[in-house]
Amino acid sequence: MTQPDSASELAVPHLPEASFGALRDLATCDLANAIETTGVRLRNEGYTDANIRCLFPELRPMLGYALTMRVRTGDPPVEGPAYVDRIDWWPRFMALPQPRVLVVEAVPGGAASGSVLGEVHATIYRAMGCAGLVTSGGVRDLPALRKLGFPVFAGHVSVSHGYAHIVEVAEPVTLGGLTVRTGDLLHGDGHGVLSIPPQVAADLPAIVARFKKQEQGIIEYCRSAAFTVDGLKNLLDQG
């Protein structure tokens, strides 16, 4: 089992508070559009697919720096305590900039994986500066998690945590088609989870604002009494 690195080994680049705050309440779809214009990655990369569901789309978008881990739930641990009893990875988590996001790849995945989060641990993680959870596994205690206002993106819901135990900490994981590394900046809302490329993160709010202004102009024109197909074509050509 991979042991967590010491907190002193972390070197995660993070955004100034002003830039971070500007990103927080944007929609993932708008951010995806903005990232596409920068050309930093392919347009079909950097986000989770339909295997990861936002369980509480009514909540404020999630934004935070990832700590990754793999958790096995289907078999008893070979050695050491269960996931719910381990705290040796906490220093690594606390060394990340706030807010933090816990990213858990469940192995094996799919319906065979048990729950990796419930009310108690969501409450603990919230107290530790955690902005939410992304997992390919299951979660439980949904009414309590909703009341807590804790964003959760999961593969499914599970009654039991089974034999949940940590296999690896801070190694790259892949869930819902998205590869996540510790320190990655993740944004999530009702549409899914998006990885924010650090080299363009500070530029994205301004790009989104330009996009939204253009889109609003199109929407208003299409709703107006002056609408014509030729007029719309001219408007699109100007954009």
Tab-separated table of C-alpha atoms in Angstrom:
chain	number	residue	atom	x	y	z
A	1	MET	CA	0.000	0.000	0.000
A	2	THR	CA	1.395	3.426	-0.956
A	3	GLN	CA	1.927	5.643	2.054
A	4	PRO	CA	1.047	9.346	2.014
A	5	ASP	CA	3.984	11.668	1.346
A	6	SER	CA	4.934	14.157	4.010
A	7	ALA	CA	3.261	17.536	3.884
A	8	SER	CA	6.622	19.230	3.324
A	9	GLU	CA	6.920	17.572	-0.092
A	10	LEU	CA	3.831	19.329	-1.451
A	11	ALA	CA	4.352	22.097	-3.972
A	12	VAL	CA	0.938	22.894	-5.414
A	13	PRO	CA	0.574	26.090	-7.447
A	14	HIS	CA	-2.555	27.917	-6.420
A	15	LEU	CA	-4.496	30.926	-7.604
A	16	PRO	CA	-4.644	34.304	-5.863
A	17	GLU	CA	-7.853	34.690	-3.883
A	18	ALA	CA	-9.328	37.196	-6.330
A	19	SER	CA	-8.900	34.824	-9.288
A	20	PHE	CA	-10.156	31.879	-7.267
A	21	GLY	CA	-13.262	33.770	-6.205
A	22	ALA	CA	-13.987	34.809	-9.793
A	23	LEU	CA	-13.954	31.152	-10.901
A	24	ARG	CA	-16.027	29.765	-8.054
A	25	ASP	CA	-19.528	30.674	-9.196
A	26	LEU	CA	-19.094	30.182	-12.935
A	27	ALA	CA	-20.809	27.249	-14.638
A	28	THR	CA	-18.717	24.298	-15.767
A	29	CYS	CA	-20.172	24.621	-19.264
A	30	ASP	CA	-19.040	28.241	-19.531
A	31	LEU	CA	-15.596	27.327	-18.220
A	32	ALA	CA	-15.340	24.466	-20.718
A	33	ASN	CA	-16.162	26.891	-23.548
A	34	ALA	CA	-13.502	29.294	-22.313
A	35	ILE	CA	-10.847	26.570	-21.978
A	36	GLU	CA	-11.536	25.441	-25.544
A	37	THR	CA	-10.525	28.871	-26.873
A	38	THR	CA	-7.097	28.639	-25.223
A	39	GLY	CA	-6.056	25.462	-27.055
A	40	VAL	CA	-4.302	24.039	-23.973
A	41	ARG	CA	-5.935	20.613	-24.417
A	42	LEU	CA	-8.257	18.665	-26.677
A	43	ARG	CA	-11.943	19.523	-26.458
A	44	ASN	CA	-12.901	15.990	-25.449
A	45	GLU	CA	-10.551	15.929	-22.457
A	46	GLY	CA	-10.555	17.370	-18.965
A	47	TYR	CA	-14.025	16.506	-17.668
A	48	THR	CA	-15.983	13.590	-16.218
A	49	ASP	CA	-18.370	11.536	-18.302
A	50	ALA	CA	-21.859	10.256	-17.475
A	51	ASN	CA	-20.481	7.624	-15.082
A	52	ILE	CA	-20.028	10.354	-12.445
A	53	ARG	CA	-23.270	12.031	-11.337
A	54	CYS	CA	-23.771	15.254	-9.441
A	55	LEU	CA	-26.051	14.207	-6.581
A	56	PHE	CA	-26.950	17.722	-5.413
A	57	PRO	CA	-27.152	19.997	-8.478
A	58	GLU	CA	-28.942	22.676	-6.447
A	59	LEU	CA	-25.795	23.420	-4.434
A	60	ARG	CA	-23.251	26.118	-5.160
A	61	PRO	CA	-20.507	24.971	-7.582
A	62	MET	CA	-17.575	23.117	-6.049
A	63	LEU	CA	-14.044	24.452	-6.529
A	64	GLY	CA	-10.944	23.126	-4.812
A	65	TYR	CA	-7.551	21.445	-4.954
A	66	ALA	CA	-7.589	17.660	-5.229
A	67	LEU	CA	-6.132	14.993	-3.008
A	68	THR	CA	-6.379	11.661	-4.786
A	69	MET	CA	-6.688	8.172	-3.354
A	70	ARG	CA	-7.711	4.673	-4.303
A	71	VAL	CA	-10.058	2.808	-2.011
A	72	ARG	CA	-10.994	-0.858	-2.249
A	73	THR	CA	-14.388	-1.789	-0.865
A	74	GLY	CA	-15.080	-5.307	-2.083
A	75	ASP	CA	-12.472	-7.304	-0.130
A	76	PRO	CA	-11.115	-7.197	3.424
A	77	PRO	CA	-7.901	-5.160	3.812
A	78	VAL	CA	-4.721	-7.212	3.739
A	79	GLU	CA	-3.250	-5.200	6.603
A	80	GLY	CA	-3.865	-2.076	8.627
A	81	PRO	CA	-7.087	-0.370	9.662
A	82	ALA	CA	-10.109	0.288	7.506
A	83	TYR	CA	-10.503	3.531	5.593
A	84	VAL	CA	-12.910	4.941	8.140
A	85	ASP	CA	-10.309	4.525	10.926
A	86	ARG	CA	-7.206	5.832	9.143
A	87	ILE	CA	-5.892	9.329	9.711
A	88	ASP	CA	-2.315	9.024	8.414
A	89	TRP	CA	-3.270	10.719	5.127
A	90	TRP	CA	-4.726	13.781	6.847
A	91	PRO	CA	-1.431	15.767	6.949
A	92	ARG	CA	-1.161	15.456	3.176
A	93	PHE	CA	-4.731	16.661	2.810
A	94	MET	CA	-4.263	19.586	5.186
A	95	ALA	CA	-1.077	20.676	3.384
A	96	LEU	CA	-3.052	21.462	0.224
A	97	PRO	CA	-4.332	25.001	-0.306
A	98	GLN	CA	-7.919	25.551	0.771
A	99	PRO	CA	-10.533	24.652	-0.227
A	100	ARG	CA	-9.736	20.999	-0.857
A	101	VAL	CA	-11.510	18.273	-2.798
A	102	LEU	CA	-11.220	14.569	-2.000
A	103	VAL	CA	-11.045	12.461	-5.174
A	104	VAL	CA	-11.544	8.728	-4.600
A	105	GLU	CA	-11.196	6.056	-7.262
A	106	ALA	CA	-13.023	2.960	-6.062
A	107	VAL	CA	-11.517	-0.357	-7.125
A	108	PRO	CA	-13.179	-2.337	-8.457
A	109	GLY	CA	-15.595	0.283	-9.700
A	110	GLY	CA	-19.200	0.140	-10.752
A	111	ALA	CA	-22.043	-1.219	-8.709
A	112	ALA	CA	-19.686	-3.615	-6.884
A	113	SER	CA	-18.062	-0.757	-4.958
A	114	GLY	CA	-19.411	0.210	-1.554
A	115	SER	CA	-19.825	3.637	-0.021
A	116	VAL	CA	-16.751	5.801	0.572
A	117	LEU	CA	-18.620	8.685	2.226
A	118	GLY	CA	-21.486	9.241	4.631
A	119	GLU	CA	-22.631	11.913	7.067
A	120	VAL	CA	-19.889	11.478	9.662
A	121	HIS	CA	-16.962	11.683	7.287
A	122	ALA	CA	-18.482	14.485	5.235
A	123	THR	CA	-18.771	16.459	8.465
A	124	ILE	CA	-15.144	15.704	9.349
A	125	TYR	CA	-13.904	16.652	5.899
A	126	ARG	CA	-15.938	19.867	5.845
A	127	ALA	CA	-14.282	20.860	9.126
A	128	MET	CA	-10.909	20.170	7.445
A	129	GLY	CA	-11.606	22.632	4.638
A	130	CYS	CA	-12.998	20.138	2.130
A	131	ALA	CA	-15.220	21.613	-0.591
A	132	GLY	CA	-16.624	18.294	-1.805
A	133	LEU	CA	-16.053	14.721	-2.943
A	134	VAL	CA	-15.606	13.150	-6.374
A	135	THR	CA	-15.674	9.347	-6.493
A	136	SER	CA	-16.253	6.510	-8.905
A	137	GLY	CA	-17.638	4.577	-5.940
A	138	GLY	CA	-20.753	4.928	-3.850
A	139	VAL	CA	-21.947	7.291	-1.130
A	140	ARG	CA	-24.755	7.137	1.412
A	141	ASP	CA	-26.692	9.284	3.939
A	142	LEU	CA	-27.988	11.507	1.124
A	143	PRO	CA	-30.494	13.535	3.201
A	144	ALA	CA	-27.759	14.408	5.714
A	145	LEU	CA	-25.249	15.281	2.989
A	146	ARG	CA	-27.793	17.549	1.299
A	147	LYS	CA	-28.593	19.256	4.613
A	148	LEU	CA	-24.871	19.746	5.204
A	149	GLY	CA	-24.571	21.364	1.773
A	150	PHE	CA	-21.690	19.076	0.858
A	151	PRO	CA	-21.197	18.690	-2.934
A	152	VAL	CA	-20.912	15.051	-4.000
A	153	PHE	CA	-20.146	13.633	-7.440
A	154	ALA	CA	-20.394	9.854	-7.368
A	155	GLY	CA	-20.798	6.724	-9.434
A	156	HIS	CA	-23.783	5.496	-7.442
A	157	VAL	CA	-25.445	5.262	-4.053
A	158	SER	CA	-24.619	2.359	-1.735
A	159	VAL	CA	-26.176	1.171	1.514
A	160	SER	CA	-22.891	-0.113	3.017
A	161	HIS	CA	-19.226	0.894	2.926
A	162	GLY	CA	-18.297	-2.773	2.787
A	163	TYR	CA	-14.594	-3.349	3.413
A	164	ALA	CA	-13.499	0.159	2.406
A	165	HIS	CA	-9.754	0.529	2.854
A	166	ILE	CA	-7.117	2.772	1.295
A	167	VAL	CA	-4.843	1.260	-1.342
A	168	GLU	CA	-2.950	4.368	-2.528
A	169	VAL	CA	-2.769	8.056	-1.629
A	170	ALA	CA	-1.694	10.955	-3.859
A	171	GLU	CA	-1.178	8.823	-6.968
A	172	PRO	CA	-2.931	9.742	-10.243
A	173	VAL	CA	-6.442	8.309	-10.480
A	174	THR	CA	-8.951	8.048	-13.315
A	175	LEU	CA	-12.695	8.234	-12.793
A	176	GLY	CA	-15.422	8.988	-15.266
A	177	GLY	CA	-12.801	9.332	-17.978
A	178	LEU	CA	-10.981	12.127	-16.124
A	179	THR	CA	-7.435	11.626	-14.864
A	180	VAL	CA	-6.796	13.614	-11.684
A	181	ARG	CA	-3.505	14.299	-9.931
A	182	THR	CA	-3.044	15.611	-6.427
A	183	GLY	CA	-3.047	19.399	-6.571
A	184	ASP	CA	-5.291	19.648	-9.644
A	185	LEU	CA	-7.900	22.397	-9.447
A	186	LEU	CA	-11.383	20.925	-9.941
A	187	HIS	CA	-14.664	22.714	-10.620
A	188	GLY	CA	-17.991	20.900	-10.427
A	189	ASP	CA	-21.700	21.628	-10.706
A	190	GLY	CA	-24.838	19.920	-11.977
A	191	HIS	CA	-23.198	19.267	-15.346
A	192	GLY	CA	-20.193	17.351	-13.943
A	193	VAL	CA	-16.597	17.914	-12.895
A	194	LEU	CA	-14.041	19.885	-14.877
A	195	SER	CA	-10.275	20.135	-14.403
A	196	ILE	CA	-8.989	23.725	-14.635
A	197	PRO	CA	-5.620	24.027	-16.445
A	198	PRO	CA	-3.427	26.150	-14.145
A	199	GLN	CA	-1.701	28.004	-16.977
A	200	VAL	CA	-4.962	29.631	-18.103
A	201	ALA	CA	-7.002	29.607	-14.878
A	202	ALA	CA	-6.619	33.324	-14.146
A	203	ASP	CA	-7.708	34.238	-17.702
A	204	LEU	CA	-10.923	32.213	-17.727
A	205	PRO	CA	-13.337	34.617	-15.967
A	206	ALA	CA	-12.657	37.357	-18.533
A	207	ILE	CA	-13.064	34.898	-21.419
A	208	VAL	CA	-16.341	33.662	-19.938
A	209	ALA	CA	-17.583	37.257	-19.583
A	210	ARG	CA	-16.939	37.912	-23.286
A	211	PHE	CA	-18.716	34.705	-24.266
A	212	LYS	CA	-21.723	35.483	-22.078
A	213	LYS	CA	-22.036	38.983	-23.528
A	214	GLN	CA	-22.072	37.566	-27.072
A	215	GLU	CA	-24.541	34.840	-26.139
A	216	GLN	CA	-26.862	37.268	-24.381
A	217	GLY	CA	-26.949	39.447	-27.468
A	218	ILE	CA	-28.001	36.463	-29.581
A	219	ILE	CA	-30.645	35.398	-27.055
A	220	GLU	CA	-32.116	38.881	-26.827
A	221	TYR	CA	-32.231	39.239	-30.603
A	222	CYS	CA	-33.948	35.870	-31.046
A	223	ARG	CA	-36.597	36.891	-28.502
A	224	SER	CA	-37.186	40.312	-30.019
A	225	ALA	CA	-39.899	41.372	-32.447
A	226	ALA	CA	-37.141	42.462	-34.840
A	227	PHE	CA	-35.928	38.901	-35.374
A	228	THR	CA	-35.223	37.689	-38.902
A	229	VAL	CA	-33.071	34.831	-40.124
A	230	ASP	CA	-30.940	37.253	-42.150
A	231	GLY	CA	-30.546	39.486	-39.126
A	232	LEU	CA	-29.410	36.543	-37.021
A	233	LYS	CA	-26.928	35.535	-39.718
A	234	ASN	CA	-25.479	39.047	-39.729
A	235	LEU	CA	-25.235	39.010	-35.938
A	236	LEU	CA	-23.418	35.669	-35.957
A	237	ASP	CA	-21.054	36.864	-38.669
A	238	GLN	CA	-20.115	39.842	-36.506
A	239	GLY	CA	-19.237	37.503	-33.633
